[in-house]
PDB file of C-alpha atoms in Angstrom:
ATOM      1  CA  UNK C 681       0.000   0.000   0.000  1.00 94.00           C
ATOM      2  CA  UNK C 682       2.619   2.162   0.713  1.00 94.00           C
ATOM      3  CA  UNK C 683       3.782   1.704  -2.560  1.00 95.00           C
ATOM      4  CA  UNK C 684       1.250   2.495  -4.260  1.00 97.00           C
ATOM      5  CA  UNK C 685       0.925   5.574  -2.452  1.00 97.00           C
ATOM      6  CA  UNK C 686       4.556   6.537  -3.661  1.00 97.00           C
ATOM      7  CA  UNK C 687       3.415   6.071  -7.235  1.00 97.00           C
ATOM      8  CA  UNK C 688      -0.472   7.521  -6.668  1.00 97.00           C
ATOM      9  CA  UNK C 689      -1.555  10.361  -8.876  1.00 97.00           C
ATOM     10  CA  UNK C 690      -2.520  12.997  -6.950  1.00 97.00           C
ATOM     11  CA  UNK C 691      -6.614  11.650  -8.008  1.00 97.00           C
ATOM     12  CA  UNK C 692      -5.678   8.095  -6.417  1.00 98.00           C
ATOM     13  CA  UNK C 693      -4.125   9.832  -3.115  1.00 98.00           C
ATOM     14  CA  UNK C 694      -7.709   9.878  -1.142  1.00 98.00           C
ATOM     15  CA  UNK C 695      -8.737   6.152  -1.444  1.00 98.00           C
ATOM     16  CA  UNK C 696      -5.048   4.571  -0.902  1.00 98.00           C
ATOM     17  CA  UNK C 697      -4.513   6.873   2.289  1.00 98.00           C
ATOM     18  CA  UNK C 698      -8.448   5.277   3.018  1.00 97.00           C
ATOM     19  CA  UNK C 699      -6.968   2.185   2.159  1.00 97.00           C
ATOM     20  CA  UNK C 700      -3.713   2.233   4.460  1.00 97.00           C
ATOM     21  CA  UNK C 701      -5.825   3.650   7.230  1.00 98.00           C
ATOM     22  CA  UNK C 702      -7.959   0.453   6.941  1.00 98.00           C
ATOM     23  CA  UNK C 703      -5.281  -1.640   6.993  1.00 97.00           C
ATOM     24  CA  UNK C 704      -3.266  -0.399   9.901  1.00 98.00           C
ATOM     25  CA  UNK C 705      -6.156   0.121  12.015  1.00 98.00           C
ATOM     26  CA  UNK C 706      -6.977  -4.144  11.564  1.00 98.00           C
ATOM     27  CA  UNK C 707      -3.339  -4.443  11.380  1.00 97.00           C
ATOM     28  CA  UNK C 708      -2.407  -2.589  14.844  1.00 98.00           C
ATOM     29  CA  UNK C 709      -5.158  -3.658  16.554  1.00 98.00           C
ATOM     30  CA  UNK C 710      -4.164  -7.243  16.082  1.00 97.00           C
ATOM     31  CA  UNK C 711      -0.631  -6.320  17.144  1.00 97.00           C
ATOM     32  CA  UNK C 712      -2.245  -4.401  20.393  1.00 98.00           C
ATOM     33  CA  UNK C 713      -4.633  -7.715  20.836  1.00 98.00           C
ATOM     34  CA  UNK C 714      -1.678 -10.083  20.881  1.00 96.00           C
ATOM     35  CA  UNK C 715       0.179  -7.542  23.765  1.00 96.00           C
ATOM     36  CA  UNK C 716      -2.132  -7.645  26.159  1.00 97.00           C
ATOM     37  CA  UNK C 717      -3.466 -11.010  26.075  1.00 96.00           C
ATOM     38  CA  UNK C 718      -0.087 -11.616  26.586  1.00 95.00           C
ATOM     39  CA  UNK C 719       1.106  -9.010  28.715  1.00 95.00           C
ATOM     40  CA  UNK C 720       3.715  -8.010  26.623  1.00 95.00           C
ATOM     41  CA  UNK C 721       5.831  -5.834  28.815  1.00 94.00           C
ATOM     42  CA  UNK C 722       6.446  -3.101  26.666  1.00 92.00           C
ATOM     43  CA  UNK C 723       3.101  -3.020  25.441  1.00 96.00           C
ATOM     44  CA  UNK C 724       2.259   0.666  26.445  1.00 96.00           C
ATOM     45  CA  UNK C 725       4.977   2.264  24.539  1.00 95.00           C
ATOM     46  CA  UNK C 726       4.132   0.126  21.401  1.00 96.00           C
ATOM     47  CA  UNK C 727       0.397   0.671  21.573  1.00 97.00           C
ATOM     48  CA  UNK C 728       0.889   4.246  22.012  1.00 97.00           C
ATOM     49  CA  UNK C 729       2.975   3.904  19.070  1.00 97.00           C
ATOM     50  CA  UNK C 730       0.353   2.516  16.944  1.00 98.00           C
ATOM     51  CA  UNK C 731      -2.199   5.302  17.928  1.00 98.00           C
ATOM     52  CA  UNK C 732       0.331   7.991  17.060  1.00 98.00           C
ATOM     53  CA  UNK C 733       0.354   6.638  14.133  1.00 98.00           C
ATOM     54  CA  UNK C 734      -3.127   5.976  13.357  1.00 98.00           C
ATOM     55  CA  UNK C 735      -3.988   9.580  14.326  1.00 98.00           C
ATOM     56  CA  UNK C 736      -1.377  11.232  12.199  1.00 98.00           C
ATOM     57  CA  UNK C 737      -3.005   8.929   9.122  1.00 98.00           C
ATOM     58  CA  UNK C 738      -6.959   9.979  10.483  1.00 98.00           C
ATOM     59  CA  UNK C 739      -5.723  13.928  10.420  1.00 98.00           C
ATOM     60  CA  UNK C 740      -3.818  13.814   7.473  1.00 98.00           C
ATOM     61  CA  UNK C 741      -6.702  11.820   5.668  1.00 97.00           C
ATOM     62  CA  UNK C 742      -9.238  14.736   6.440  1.00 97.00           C
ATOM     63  CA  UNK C 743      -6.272  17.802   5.391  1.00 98.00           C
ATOM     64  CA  UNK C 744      -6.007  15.902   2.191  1.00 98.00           C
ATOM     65  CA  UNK C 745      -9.880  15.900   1.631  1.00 97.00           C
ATOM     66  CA  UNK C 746      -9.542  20.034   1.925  1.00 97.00           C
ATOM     67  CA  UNK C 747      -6.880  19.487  -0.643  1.00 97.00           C
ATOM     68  CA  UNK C 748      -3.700  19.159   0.646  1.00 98.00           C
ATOM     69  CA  UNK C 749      -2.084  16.663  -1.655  1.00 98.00           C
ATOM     70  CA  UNK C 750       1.791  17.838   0.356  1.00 98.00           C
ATOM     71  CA  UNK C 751       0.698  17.180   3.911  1.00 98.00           C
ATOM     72  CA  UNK C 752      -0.576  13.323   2.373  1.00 98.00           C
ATOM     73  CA  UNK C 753       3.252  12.938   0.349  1.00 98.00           C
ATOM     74  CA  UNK C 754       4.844  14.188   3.529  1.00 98.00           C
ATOM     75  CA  UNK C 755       3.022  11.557   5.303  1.00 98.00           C
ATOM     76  CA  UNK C 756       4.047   8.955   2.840  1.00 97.00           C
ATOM     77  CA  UNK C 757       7.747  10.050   3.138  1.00 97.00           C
ATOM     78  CA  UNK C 758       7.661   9.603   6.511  1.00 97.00           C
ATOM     79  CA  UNK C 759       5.884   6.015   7.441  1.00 97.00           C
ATOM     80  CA  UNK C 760       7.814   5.057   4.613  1.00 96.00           C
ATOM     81  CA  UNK C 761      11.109   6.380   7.122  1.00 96.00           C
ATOM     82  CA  UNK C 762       9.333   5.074  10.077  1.00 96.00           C
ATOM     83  CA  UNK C 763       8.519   1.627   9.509  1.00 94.00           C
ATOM     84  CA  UNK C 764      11.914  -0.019   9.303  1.00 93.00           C
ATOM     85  CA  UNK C 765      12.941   0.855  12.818  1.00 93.00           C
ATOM     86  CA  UNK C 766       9.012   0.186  13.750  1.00 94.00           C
ATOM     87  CA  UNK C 767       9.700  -3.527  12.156  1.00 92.00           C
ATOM     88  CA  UNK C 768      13.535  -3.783  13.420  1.00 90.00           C
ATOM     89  CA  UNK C 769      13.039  -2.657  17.216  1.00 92.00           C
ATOM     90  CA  UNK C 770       9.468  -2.756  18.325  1.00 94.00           C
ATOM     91  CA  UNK C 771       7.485  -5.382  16.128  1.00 94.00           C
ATOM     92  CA  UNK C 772      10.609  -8.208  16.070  1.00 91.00           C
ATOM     93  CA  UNK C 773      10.960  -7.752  20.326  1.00 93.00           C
ATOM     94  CA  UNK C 774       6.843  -8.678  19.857  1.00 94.00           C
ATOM     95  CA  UNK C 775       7.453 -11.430  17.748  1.00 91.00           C
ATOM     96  CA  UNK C 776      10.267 -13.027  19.583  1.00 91.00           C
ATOM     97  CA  UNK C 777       7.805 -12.670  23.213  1.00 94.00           C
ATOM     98  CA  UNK C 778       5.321 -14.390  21.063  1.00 93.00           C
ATOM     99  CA  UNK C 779       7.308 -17.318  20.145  1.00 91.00           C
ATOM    100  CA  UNK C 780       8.990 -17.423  23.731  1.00 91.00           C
ATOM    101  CA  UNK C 781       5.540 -17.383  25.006  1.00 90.00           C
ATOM    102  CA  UNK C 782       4.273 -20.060  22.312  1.00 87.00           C
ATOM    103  CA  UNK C 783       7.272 -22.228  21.443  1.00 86.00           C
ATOM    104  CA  UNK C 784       9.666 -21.353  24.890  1.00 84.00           C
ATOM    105  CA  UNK C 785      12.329 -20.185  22.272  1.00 77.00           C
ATOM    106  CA  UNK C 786      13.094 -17.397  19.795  1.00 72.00           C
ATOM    107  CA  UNK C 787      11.831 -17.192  16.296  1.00 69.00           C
ATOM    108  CA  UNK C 788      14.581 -18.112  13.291  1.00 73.00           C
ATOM    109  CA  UNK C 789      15.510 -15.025  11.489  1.00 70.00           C
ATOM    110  CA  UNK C 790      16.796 -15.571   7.901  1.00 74.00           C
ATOM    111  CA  UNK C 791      18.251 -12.443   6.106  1.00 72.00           C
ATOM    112  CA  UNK C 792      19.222 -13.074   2.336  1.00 76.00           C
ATOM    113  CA  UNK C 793      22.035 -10.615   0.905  1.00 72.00           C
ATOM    114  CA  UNK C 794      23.510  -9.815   3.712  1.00 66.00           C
ATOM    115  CA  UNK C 795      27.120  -9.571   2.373  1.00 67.00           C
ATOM    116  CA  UNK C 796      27.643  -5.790   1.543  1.00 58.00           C
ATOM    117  CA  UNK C 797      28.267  -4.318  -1.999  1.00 54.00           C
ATOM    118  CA  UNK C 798      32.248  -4.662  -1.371  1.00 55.00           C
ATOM    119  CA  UNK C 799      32.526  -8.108  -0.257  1.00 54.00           C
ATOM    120  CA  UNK C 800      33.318 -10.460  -3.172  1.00 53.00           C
ATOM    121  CA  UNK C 801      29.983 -12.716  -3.718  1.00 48.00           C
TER     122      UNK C 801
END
């Protein structure tokens, strides 16, 4: 979604953002389920996350209905920024308590091209 987003005409802008909005609100409130069923310690923090998130997306999708096409590619820009370090620090310390709590161990990360540009492949 959020590449299509990147790539929207300026038309296409209101129902993606709609769309994305949709999605993370099912998508976070799974996460947010998951955290305090299972009393994930850092739950707050992450939750709060979430409705930062969420509420930047709900404002944003009304400025945009005004007609502010560079507050919505602003807001692209930056959950495109945010979401690595989302994924990286927050979401993977969920999914490891999940499989502790599930499986008593951590989950099996595979990374493919991991060798940097200079090292001979």
């Amino acid at each position: 979604l959020v590449g299509q987003l990147e790539t929207a005409s300026d038309a296409q802008l209101p129902e993606l953002l709609q769309a994305m909005e949709v999605h993370l609100q099912h998508h976070f409130a799974e996460e947010d389920q998951w955290m305090l069923s299972t009393s994930f310690p850092p739950r707050d923090c992450h939750i709060d996350e979430h409705a930062a998130v969420l509420k930047s997306v709900a404002e944003v999708r009304l400025k945009l209905a005004e007609g502010n096409v560079t507050l919505c590619r602003d807001l692209i820009k930056a959950l495109v920024d945010w979401f690595p370090g989302h994924a990286t620090h927050l979401d993977s310390a969920l999914a490891h308590w999940l499989s502790k709590q599930r499986f008593g161990g951590k989950p099996v990360v595979i990374r493919r091209n991991i060798l940097s540009a200079t090292e001979p492949q």
